[in-house]
Amino acid sequence: EETLRAHPSLRWMGPLLRRPWLWHLSRRRVALGAGLGVFFGFLIPVLQILGAAIFAVLLRANLPVAAAATLVSNPLTYAPIFVLAYRTGAAMLGEPVEPDKAEALVEAAEAEDDRSWVDRAKAIGKPLFLGLAVFAAVGGLLAWTAVHLLWTLAVWLRRRRGAHRRRSPPPPAAQ
């Protein structure tokens, strides 16, 4: 909690970060946080934590989960995500995949200069941004659904074990 509050891109939110519902662990808030984080992690490869944090506050989602889920895109995954997003977008638009553009994306993703990535991404244009938008929407929905299903399964298993223990006769006393 304190680490997130001290994060440079979140410090401006000051008093908002003291809201208890931002840190509450409930199925709805955690699932929404995961969905938002994955959505912004794919959609905005730069400043994704900021986007997820703003919407977590607006929609009352779990802020730490939203921030952590943005890490679906990180320096290790940028290149594969960009190439797959470009290929997906090109296929959806019916455009041919140009290997030079995909290679330029990999180089830009591996470069430390954010400007380089932005300039090259703009040059590639619609296929890349369409692919990222599709990944964001599908990934966000999958993350939200997965958290809901896993949470429900965990609660069901916990209740089932509790009911099983209540029905079992106590073990015989040692003599």
Coordinates of N, CA, C and O in Angstrom, one line a residue:
E1 N 0.8 -1.2 0.0 CA 0.0 0.0 0.0 C 0.9 1.2 0.0 O 0.7 2.2 -0.8
E2 N 1.9 1.3 0.9 CA 2.7 2.5 1.0 C 3.6 2.6 -0.3 O 3.9 3.7 -0.7
T3 N 4.0 1.5 -0.9 CA 4.8 1.5 -2.1 C 4.0 2.2 -3.2 O 4.6 3.0 -3.9
L4 N 2.8 1.8 -3.3 CA 1.9 2.4 -4.4 C 1.7 3.9 -4.1 O 1.7 4.7 -5.0
R5 N 1.5 4.2 -2.9 CA 1.3 5.7 -2.5 C 2.5 6.5 -2.8 O 2.4 7.7 -3.2
A6 N 3.7 5.9 -2.7 CA 4.9 6.6 -3.0 C 5.3 6.6 -4.5 O 6.2 7.3 -4.8
H7 N 4.6 5.9 -5.3 CA 5.0 5.8 -6.7 C 4.8 7.2 -7.3 O 3.8 7.8 -7.2
P8 N 5.9 7.6 -8.1 CA 5.8 9.0 -8.7 C 4.6 9.3 -9.5 O 4.1 10.4 -9.4
S9 N 4.1 8.3 -10.3 CA 3.0 8.6 -11.1 C 1.7 8.6 -10.4 O 0.7 9.0 -10.9
L10 N 1.7 8.2 -9.1 CA 0.4 8.1 -8.4 C 0.4 9.2 -7.2 O -0.6 9.4 -6.6
R11 N 1.5 9.8 -6.9 CA 1.6 10.7 -5.8 C 0.6 11.8 -5.9 O 0.1 12.3 -4.9
W12 N 0.3 12.3 -7.1 CA -0.6 13.4 -7.3 C -2.0 13.1 -6.8 O -2.8 13.9 -6.5
M13 N -2.3 11.8 -6.6 CA -3.6 11.4 -6.2 C -3.8 11.5 -4.7 O -4.9 11.3 -4.2
G14 N -2.7 11.8 -4.0 CA -2.7 12.0 -2.5 C -3.9 11.5 -1.7 O -3.9 10.3 -1.3
P15 N -4.8 12.4 -1.4 CA -5.9 12.0 -0.5 C -6.8 10.9 -1.0 O -7.4 10.1 -0.2
L16 N -6.9 10.8 -2.3 CA -7.7 9.7 -2.9 C -7.2 8.4 -2.5 O -8.0 7.4 -2.4
L17 N -5.9 8.3 -2.3 CA -5.3 7.0 -2.0 C -5.6 6.5 -0.6 O -5.3 5.4 -0.3
R18 N -6.2 7.4 0.2 CA -6.5 7.0 1.6 C -7.9 6.3 1.6 O -8.4 5.9 2.7
R19 N -8.6 6.2 0.5 CA -9.9 5.6 0.5 C -9.8 4.1 0.8 O -9.1 3.4 0.0
P20 N -10.5 3.6 1.8 CA -10.3 2.2 2.1 C -10.8 1.3 1.0 O -10.3 0.2 0.8
W21 N -11.8 1.7 0.2 CA -12.3 0.8 -0.8 C -11.3 0.5 -1.9 O -11.4 -0.4 -2.7
L22 N -10.3 1.4 -2.1 CA -9.2 1.1 -3.1 C -8.4 -0.1 -2.7 O -7.7 -0.6 -3.6
W23 N -8.4 -0.5 -1.4 CA -7.5 -1.5 -1.0 C -8.3 -2.8 -0.5 O -7.7 -3.8 -0.2
H24 N -9.6 -2.7 -0.6 CA -10.5 -3.7 -0.2 C -10.4 -5.0 -1.1 O -10.4 -4.9 -2.3
L25 N -10.3 -6.1 -0.4 CA -10.3 -7.4 -1.1 C -11.6 -8.1 -1.2 O -12.0 -8.8 -0.3
S26 N -12.3 -7.8 -2.3 CA -13.6 -8.5 -2.5 C -13.6 -9.0 -4.0 O -12.8 -8.4 -4.8
R27 N -14.4 -9.9 -4.3 CA -14.4 -10.5 -5.6 C -14.6 -9.4 -6.7 O -13.9 -9.4 -7.7
R28 N -15.6 -8.6 -6.5 CA -15.9 -7.6 -7.5 C -14.8 -6.6 -7.7 O -14.4 -6.3 -8.8
R29 N -14.2 -6.1 -6.6 CA -13.2 -5.0 -6.7 C -11.9 -5.6 -7.2 O -11.2 -5.0 -8.0
V30 N -11.5 -6.8 -6.8 CA -10.3 -7.4 -7.3 C -10.4 -7.8 -8.8 O -9.5 -7.6 -9.6
A31 N -11.5 -8.4 -9.2 CA -11.7 -8.7 -10.6 C -11.7 -7.5 -11.5 O -11.1 -7.5 -12.5
L32 N -12.4 -6.4 -11.0 CA -12.4 -5.2 -11.8 C -11.0 -4.6 -11.9 O -10.5 -4.1 -12.9
G33 N -10.2 -4.7 -10.8 CA -8.8 -4.2 -10.8 C -8.0 -5.0 -11.8 O -7.2 -4.4 -12.5
A34 N -8.1 -6.3 -11.8 CA -7.4 -7.1 -12.7 C -7.7 -6.8 -14.1 O -6.9 -6.7 -15.0
G35 N -9.0 -6.7 -14.4 CA -9.5 -6.4 -15.8 C -8.9 -5.0 -16.2 O -8.4 -4.9 -17.4
L36 N -9.0 -4.0 -15.4 CA -8.5 -2.7 -15.7 C -7.0 -2.7 -15.9 O -6.5 -2.1 -16.9
G37 N -6.3 -3.4 -15.1 CA -4.8 -3.4 -15.2 C -4.4 -4.1 -16.5 O -3.5 -3.6 -17.2
V38 N -5.0 -5.2 -16.8 CA -4.6 -5.9 -18.1 C -5.0 -5.0 -19.3 O -4.3 -4.9 -20.2
F39 N -6.2 -4.4 -19.2 CA -6.7 -3.6 -20.3 C -5.7 -2.5 -20.6 O -5.2 -2.3 -21.7
F40 N -5.3 -1.7 -19.5 CA -4.3 -0.6 -19.7 C -2.9 -1.1 -20.0 O -2.1 -0.4 -20.6
G41 N -2.6 -2.3 -19.5 CA -1.3 -2.9 -19.8 C -1.1 -3.1 -21.2 O 0.0 -2.9 -21.8
F42 N -2.1 -3.6 -21.9 CA -2.0 -3.8 -23.4 C -2.3 -2.5 -24.2 O -1.6 -2.3 -25.2
L43 N -3.2 -1.7 -23.7 CA -3.6 -0.6 -24.5 C -2.6 0.5 -24.5 O -2.3 1.1 -25.6
I44 N -2.0 0.8 -23.4 CA -1.1 2.0 -23.3 C 0.3 1.4 -22.7 O 0.4 1.3 -21.5
P45 N 1.2 1.1 -23.6 CA 2.4 0.5 -23.1 C 3.3 1.4 -22.3 O 4.2 1.0 -21.6
V46 N 3.0 2.7 -22.3 CA 3.7 3.7 -21.5 C 2.7 4.4 -20.6 O 1.6 4.7 -21.0
L47 N 3.0 4.5 -19.3 CA 2.1 5.1 -18.3 C 0.9 4.3 -18.1 O -0.2 4.8 -17.7
Q48 N 1.0 3.0 -18.2 CA -0.2 2.2 -18.0 C -0.7 2.2 -16.6 O -1.9 2.0 -16.3
I49 N 0.2 2.3 -15.6 CA -0.2 2.3 -14.2 C -1.0 3.5 -13.9 O -2.0 3.4 -13.2
L50 N -0.7 4.6 -14.5 CA -1.5 5.9 -14.3 C -2.9 5.7 -14.9 O -3.8 6.0 -14.2
G51 N -3.0 5.2 -16.1 CA -4.4 4.9 -16.6 C -5.2 4.0 -15.8 O -6.4 4.2 -15.5
A52 N -4.6 2.9 -15.3 CA -5.3 1.9 -14.5 C -5.6 2.5 -13.2 O -6.7 2.3 -12.7
A53 N -4.8 3.3 -12.6 CA -5.0 3.9 -11.3 C -6.2 4.9 -11.4 O -7.1 4.9 -10.5
I54 N -6.2 5.7 -12.4 CA -7.3 6.7 -12.6 C -8.7 6.0 -12.7 O -9.6 6.3 -12.0
F55 N -8.7 4.9 -13.5 CA -10.0 4.2 -13.6 C -10.3 3.3 -12.4 O -11.5 3.1 -12.1
A56 N -9.3 2.9 -11.7 CA -9.6 2.1 -10.5 C -10.2 3.1 -9.4 O -11.2 2.6 -8.8
V57 N -9.8 4.3 -9.4 CA -10.4 5.3 -8.5 C -11.8 5.6 -8.9 O -12.8 5.6 -8.1
L58 N -12.0 5.8 -10.2 CA -13.3 6.2 -10.7 C -14.3 5.1 -10.6 O -15.5 5.3 -10.3
L59 N -13.9 3.8 -10.8 CA -14.8 2.7 -10.8 C -14.8 1.9 -9.5 O -15.4 0.8 -9.3
R60 N -14.0 2.4 -8.5 CA -13.9 1.8 -7.2 C -13.4 0.3 -7.2 O -13.9 -0.6 -6.6
A61 N -12.3 0.2 -8.0 CA -11.7 -1.1 -8.1 C -10.5 -1.2 -7.1 O -10.1 -0.2 -6.6
N62 N -10.0 -2.4 -7.0 CA -8.8 -2.6 -6.1 C -7.6 -2.0 -6.8 O -7.2 -2.5 -7.8
L63 N -7.0 -0.9 -6.2 CA -5.9 -0.2 -6.8 C -4.6 -1.1 -6.9 O -4.0 -1.1 -8.0
P64 N -4.2 -1.8 -5.9 CA -2.9 -2.5 -6.0 C -3.0 -3.6 -7.1 O -2.1 -3.9 -7.9
V65 N -4.2 -4.3 -7.2 CA -4.4 -5.3 -8.2 C -4.3 -4.7 -9.6 O -3.7 -5.2 -10.6
A66 N -5.0 -3.5 -9.8 CA -5.0 -2.8 -11.1 C -3.6 -2.4 -11.5 O -3.2 -2.6 -12.6
A67 N -2.8 -1.9 -10.5 CA -1.4 -1.5 -10.8 C -0.6 -2.7 -11.2 O 0.2 -2.7 -12.2
A68 N -0.7 -3.8 -10.4 CA 0.1 -5.0 -10.7 C -0.3 -5.7 -12.0 O 0.6 -6.2 -12.7
A69 N -1.5 -5.7 -12.3 CA -2.0 -6.3 -13.6 C -1.5 -5.6 -14.8 O -1.4 -6.2 -15.9
T70 N -1.1 -4.4 -14.7 CA -0.6 -3.7 -15.9 C 0.8 -4.3 -16.3 O 1.2 -4.1 -17.4
L71 N 1.4 -5.0 -15.4 CA 2.7 -5.6 -15.7 C 2.6 -6.7 -16.7 O 3.6 -7.4 -17.0
V72 N 1.4 -7.0 -17.2 CA 1.3 -7.9 -18.3 C 2.2 -7.5 -19.5 O 2.8 -8.3 -20.2
S73 N 2.3 -6.2 -19.6 CA 3.3 -5.6 -20.6 C 4.4 -5.0 -19.8 O 4.2 -4.2 -18.9
N74 N 5.6 -5.5 -20.1 CA 6.8 -5.0 -19.4 C 8.0 -5.1 -20.3 O 7.8 -5.6 -21.5
P75 N 9.2 -4.7 -20.0 CA 10.3 -4.7 -20.9 C 10.6 -6.1 -21.5 O 11.0 -6.1 -22.7
L76 N 10.2 -7.1 -20.9 CA 10.4 -8.5 -21.4 C 9.3 -8.9 -22.4 O 9.6 -9.7 -23.3
T77 N 8.1 -8.3 -22.3 CA 7.0 -8.7 -23.1 C 6.6 -7.7 -24.2 O 5.8 -8.1 -25.0
Y78 N 7.2 -6.5 -24.2 CA 6.9 -5.5 -25.1 C 7.0 -6.0 -26.6 O 6.1 -5.9 -27.4
A79 N 8.2 -6.5 -26.9 CA 8.4 -6.9 -28.3 C 7.4 -8.0 -28.8 O 6.8 -7.8 -29.8
P80 N 7.2 -9.1 -28.1 CA 6.3 -10.1 -28.6 C 4.8 -9.5 -28.7 O 4.1 -9.8 -29.6
I81 N 4.5 -8.7 -27.7 CA 3.1 -8.1 -27.7 C 2.9 -7.2 -28.9 O 1.9 -7.3 -29.6
F82 N 3.9 -6.4 -29.2 CA 3.8 -5.5 -30.3 C 3.7 -6.2 -31.6 O 3.0 -5.9 -32.5
V83 N 4.6 -7.2 -31.8 CA 4.6 -8.0 -33.0 C 3.3 -8.7 -33.2 O 2.7 -8.7 -34.3
L84 N 2.8 -9.4 -32.2 CA 1.5 -10.1 -32.3 C 0.4 -9.1 -32.5 O -0.5 -9.4 -33.3
A85 N 0.4 -8.0 -31.9 CA -0.7 -7.0 -32.0 C -0.6 -6.5 -33.5 O -1.7 -6.3 -34.1
Y86 N 0.6 -6.2 -34.0 CA 0.7 -5.7 -35.4 C 0.1 -6.8 -36.3 O -0.6 -6.4 -37.2
R87 N 0.5 -8.0 -36.1 CA 0.1 -9.1 -37.0 C -1.5 -9.3 -36.9 O -2.1 -9.5 -37.9
T88 N -2.0 -9.2 -35.7 CA -3.4 -9.3 -35.5 C -4.2 -8.2 -36.2 O -5.2 -8.4 -36.9
G89 N -3.7 -7.0 -36.0 CA -4.3 -5.8 -36.6 C -4.3 -5.9 -38.1 O -5.3 -5.6 -38.8
A90 N -3.1 -6.3 -38.6 CA -3.0 -6.4 -40.1 C -3.9 -7.4 -40.7 O -4.6 -7.2 -41.7
A91 N -4.1 -8.5 -40.0 CA -5.0 -9.6 -40.4 C -6.4 -9.1 -40.4 O -7.2 -9.4 -41.3
M92 N -6.8 -8.4 -39.3 CA -8.2 -7.9 -39.2 C -8.5 -6.8 -40.3 O -9.6 -6.7 -40.8
L93 N -7.5 -6.1 -40.7 CA -7.6 -5.0 -41.7 C -7.5 -5.6 -43.1 O -7.7 -4.9 -44.1
G94 N -7.0 -6.8 -43.2 CA -6.8 -7.4 -44.5 C -5.5 -6.9 -45.2 O -5.4 -6.9 -46.4
E95 N -4.6 -6.4 -44.4 CA -3.3 -5.8 -44.9 C -2.2 -6.9 -44.8 O -2.2 -7.7 -43.9
P96 N -1.3 -6.8 -45.8 CA -0.2 -7.8 -45.6 C 0.7 -7.4 -44.5 O 0.9 -6.2 -44.1
V97 N 1.3 -8.4 -43.9 CA 2.3 -8.2 -42.8 C 3.6 -7.9 -43.4 O 4.1 -8.7 -44.2
E98 N 4.2 -6.8 -43.0 CA 5.5 -6.4 -43.6 C 6.6 -6.7 -42.5 O 6.6 -6.1 -41.5
P99 N 7.5 -7.7 -42.8 CA 8.5 -8.1 -41.8 C 9.4 -6.9 -41.4 O 9.8 -6.9 -40.2
D100 N 9.6 -5.9 -42.2 CA 10.4 -4.8 -41.8 C 9.8 -4.0 -40.7 O 10.4 -3.5 -39.8
K101 N 8.4 -3.8 -40.7 CA 7.7 -3.1 -39.7 C 7.7 -3.9 -38.4 O 7.9 -3.3 -37.3
A102 N 7.6 -5.2 -38.5 CA 7.6 -6.0 -37.3 C 9.0 -5.9 -36.6 O 9.1 -5.8 -35.4
E103 N 10.0 -6.0 -37.4 CA 11.4 -5.9 -36.9 C 11.7 -4.5 -36.3 O 12.3 -4.4 -35.3
A104 N 11.1 -3.5 -36.9 CA 11.3 -2.1 -36.4 C 10.6 -2.0 -35.0 O 11.1 -1.3 -34.1
L105 N 9.5 -2.7 -34.8 CA 8.8 -2.7 -33.5 C 9.7 -3.4 -32.5 O 9.8 -2.9 -31.3
V106 N 10.3 -4.5 -32.8 CA 11.1 -5.2 -31.9 C 12.3 -4.3 -31.5 O 12.6 -4.2 -30.3
E107 N 12.9 -3.7 -32.4 CA 14.1 -2.8 -32.1 C 13.6 -1.7 -31.2 O 14.3 -1.3 -30.3
A108 N 12.5 -1.1 -31.5 CA 12.0 0.0 -30.7 C 11.6 -0.4 -29.3 O 11.9 0.3 -28.4
A109 N 11.0 -1.6 -29.2 CA 10.7 -2.1 -27.9 C 11.9 -2.3 -27.0 O 11.9 -2.2 -25.8
E110 N 13.0 -2.8 -27.6 CA 14.2 -3.0 -26.9 C 15.0 -1.8 -26.6 O 15.9 -1.8 -25.8
A111 N 14.7 -0.7 -27.3 CA 15.5 0.6 -27.1 C 15.0 1.2 -25.8 O 13.9 1.0 -25.4
E112 N 15.9 1.9 -25.2 CA 15.5 2.6 -23.9 C 14.8 3.9 -24.1 O 14.3 4.4 -23.2
D113 N 14.8 4.4 -25.3 CA 14.2 5.7 -25.6 C 12.7 5.5 -25.9 O 12.4 4.9 -26.9
D114 N 11.8 6.0 -25.1 CA 10.4 5.9 -25.3 C 9.9 6.6 -26.6 O 9.0 6.2 -27.3
R115 N 10.6 7.7 -27.0 CA 10.3 8.4 -28.2 C 10.5 7.5 -29.4 O 9.7 7.6 -30.3
S116 N 11.5 6.7 -29.4 CA 11.8 5.8 -30.5 C 10.6 4.9 -30.8 O 10.1 4.7 -31.9
W117 N 10.0 4.4 -29.7 CA 8.9 3.5 -29.8 C 7.7 4.2 -30.3 O 7.0 3.7 -31.2
V118 N 7.4 5.4 -29.8 CA 6.3 6.2 -30.2 C 6.3 6.5 -31.6 O 5.4 6.3 -32.4
D119 N 7.5 7.0 -32.1 CA 7.7 7.3 -33.5 C 7.5 6.1 -34.4 O 6.8 6.2 -35.5
R120 N 8.0 5.0 -34.1 CA 7.9 3.8 -34.9 C 6.5 3.3 -34.9 O 6.0 2.8 -35.9
A121 N 5.9 3.3 -33.7 CA 4.5 2.9 -33.6 C 3.6 3.7 -34.5 O 2.7 3.2 -35.2
K122 N 3.8 5.0 -34.5 CA 3.0 5.9 -35.3 C 3.2 5.6 -36.8 O 2.2 5.6 -37.6
A123 N 4.4 5.2 -37.2 CA 4.7 4.9 -38.6 C 3.9 3.6 -39.0 O 3.5 3.5 -40.1
I124 N 3.8 2.7 -38.1 CA 3.1 1.4 -38.4 C 1.6 1.7 -38.4 O 0.9 1.1 -39.2
G125 N 1.1 2.5 -37.4 CA -0.2 3.0 -37.5 C -1.3 2.0 -37.1 O -1.3 1.2 -36.2
K126 N -2.4 2.0 -38.0 CA -3.6 1.3 -37.7 C -3.5 -0.2 -37.3 O -4.1 -0.6 -36.3
P127 N -2.7 -1.0 -38.0 CA -2.6 -2.4 -37.6 C -2.1 -2.6 -36.2 O -2.7 -3.4 -35.4
L128 N -1.1 -1.9 -35.8 CA -0.6 -2.0 -34.4 C -1.6 -1.6 -33.4 O -1.9 -2.3 -32.4
F129 N -2.2 -0.4 -33.6 CA -3.2 0.1 -32.6 C -4.5 -0.7 -32.6 O -5.0 -0.8 -31.5
L130 N -4.9 -1.2 -33.7 CA -6.1 -2.1 -33.7 C -5.8 -3.3 -32.9 O -6.6 -3.8 -32.1
G131 N -4.6 -3.9 -33.2 CA -4.2 -5.1 -32.4 C -4.1 -4.9 -31.0 O -4.6 -5.7 -30.2
L132 N -3.5 -3.8 -30.6 CA -3.4 -3.5 -29.1 C -4.8 -3.3 -28.5 O -5.0 -3.7 -27.4
A133 N -5.7 -2.6 -29.2 CA -7.0 -2.4 -28.7 C -7.7 -3.8 -28.5 O -8.4 -4.0 -27.5
V134 N -7.6 -4.7 -29.5 CA -8.2 -6.0 -29.4 C -7.6 -6.8 -28.2 O -8.3 -7.4 -27.4
F135 N -6.3 -6.7 -28.1 CA -5.6 -7.4 -27.0 C -6.1 -6.8 -25.6 O -6.3 -7.6 -24.7
A136 N -6.2 -5.5 -25.6 CA -6.7 -4.9 -24.3 C -8.1 -5.3 -24.0 O -8.3 -5.7 -22.8
A137 N -9.0 -5.3 -24.9 CA -10.4 -5.6 -24.6 C -10.5 -7.1 -24.3 O -11.1 -7.4 -23.2
V138 N -9.9 -8.0 -25.1 CA -10.0 -9.4 -24.8 C -9.3 -9.8 -23.5 O -9.8 -10.5 -22.7
G139 N -8.1 -9.2 -23.3 CA -7.3 -9.5 -22.1 C -8.0 -9.0 -20.9 O -8.0 -9.7 -19.9
G140 N -8.5 -7.8 -20.9 CA -9.2 -7.3 -19.8 C -10.4 -8.1 -19.4 O -10.7 -8.4 -18.2
L141 N -11.2 -8.5 -20.4 CA -12.4 -9.4 -20.1 C -12.0 -10.8 -19.6 O -12.6 -11.3 -18.7
L142 N -10.9 -11.3 -20.2 CA -10.4 -12.6 -19.7 C -9.9 -12.5 -18.2 O -10.2 -13.4 -17.4
A143 N -9.2 -11.5 -17.9 CA -8.7 -11.3 -16.6 C -9.8 -11.2 -15.6 O -9.8 -11.8 -14.5
W144 N -10.8 -10.3 -15.9 CA -12.0 -10.1 -15.1 C -12.7 -11.5 -14.8 O -13.0 -11.8 -13.7
T145 N -12.9 -12.2 -15.9 CA -13.6 -13.5 -15.8 C -12.8 -14.5 -15.0 O -13.4 -15.2 -14.2
A146 N -11.5 -14.6 -15.3 CA -10.7 -15.5 -14.6 C -10.7 -15.3 -13.1 O -10.8 -16.2 -12.3
V147 N -10.6 -14.0 -12.7 CA -10.6 -13.7 -11.2 C -12.0 -14.1 -10.6 O -12.0 -14.7 -9.6
H148 N -13.0 -13.8 -11.3 CA -14.4 -14.1 -10.8 C -14.5 -15.6 -10.7 O -15.0 -16.1 -9.6
L149 N -14.1 -16.4 -11.7 CA -14.2 -17.8 -11.6 C -13.3 -18.4 -10.6 O -13.8 -19.3 -9.8
L150 N -12.1 -18.0 -10.5 CA -11.2 -18.6 -9.5 C -11.6 -18.2 -8.1 O -11.5 -19.0 -7.2
W151 N -12.1 -17.0 -7.9 CA -12.6 -16.6 -6.5 C -13.8 -17.4 -6.1 O -13.9 -17.9 -5.0
T152 N -14.7 -17.6 -7.1 CA -15.9 -18.4 -6.8 C -15.5 -19.9 -6.5 O -16.1 -20.5 -5.6
L153 N -14.6 -20.4 -7.3 CA -14.1 -21.8 -7.0 C -13.5 -21.9 -5.7 O -13.7 -22.9 -4.9
A154 N -12.6 -20.9 -5.3 CA -12.0 -21.0 -4.0 C -13.0 -20.9 -2.9 O -12.9 -21.7 -1.9
V155 N -14.0 -20.1 -3.0 CA -15.0 -20.0 -1.9 C -15.8 -21.3 -1.9 O -16.1 -21.8 -0.8
W156 N -16.2 -21.9 -3.0 CA -16.9 -23.1 -3.0 C -16.1 -24.2 -2.4 O -16.6 -25.0 -1.6
L157 N -14.8 -24.3 -2.7 CA -13.9 -25.4 -2.1 C -13.8 -25.2 -0.6 O -13.8 -26.2 0.1
R158 N -13.6 -24.0 -0.2 CA -13.5 -23.7 1.2 C -14.8 -24.1 2.0 O -14.7 -24.7 3.0
R159 N -15.9 -23.7 1.4 CA -17.2 -24.1 2.1 C -17.4 -25.6 2.1 O -17.9 -26.2 3.0
R160 N -17.0 -26.3 1.0 CA -17.2 -27.7 0.9 C -16.3 -28.4 1.9 O -16.7 -29.4 2.5
R161 N -15.0 -28.0 2.1 CA -14.2 -28.6 3.1 C -14.7 -28.3 4.5 O -14.7 -29.2 5.3
G162 N -15.3 -27.1 4.7 CA -15.8 -26.9 6.0 C -17.0 -27.7 6.3 O -17.2 -28.3 7.4
A163 N -17.9 -28.0 5.3 CA -19.1 -28.8 5.5 C -18.6 -30.3 5.7 O -19.2 -31.0 6.5
H164 N -17.6 -30.7 5.0 CA -17.1 -32.1 5.1 C -16.6 -32.3 6.5 O -16.8 -33.3 7.1
R165 N -15.9 -31.3 7.1 CA -15.3 -31.4 8.4 C -16.4 -31.5 9.5 O -16.3 -32.2 10.5
R166 N -17.5 -30.7 9.2 CA -18.6 -30.7 10.2 C -19.3 -32.1 10.2 O -19.8 -32.5 11.2
R167 N -19.4 -32.7 9.0 CA -20.1 -34.0 9.0 C -19.3 -35.2 9.4 O -19.8 -36.2 9.8
S168 N -18.0 -35.1 9.4 CA -17.1 -36.2 9.7 C -17.2 -36.4 11.2 O -17.1 -35.5 12.0
P169 N -17.2 -37.7 11.7 CA -17.2 -38.0 13.1 C -15.8 -37.7 13.6 O -14.8 -37.8 12.9
P170 N -15.7 -37.3 14.9 CA -14.4 -37.0 15.5 C -13.6 -38.3 15.5 O -14.1 -39.4 15.6
P171 N -12.3 -38.2 15.4 CA -11.4 -39.4 15.4 C -11.5 -40.1 16.8 O -11.8 -39.4 17.8
P172 N -11.4 -41.4 16.8 CA -11.5 -42.1 18.1 C -10.4 -41.6 19.1 O -9.3 -41.3 18.6
A173 N -10.7 -41.6 20.3 CA -9.7 -41.1 21.3 C -8.7 -42.2 21.5 O -9.0 -43.4 21.5
A174 N -7.5 -41.8 21.7 CA -6.4 -42.8 22.0 C -6.5 -43.3 23.4 O -6.8 -42.6 24.3
Q175 N -6.3 -44.7 23.5 CA -6.4 -45.3 24.8 C -5.1 -45.8 25.3 O -4.2 -46.3 24.8

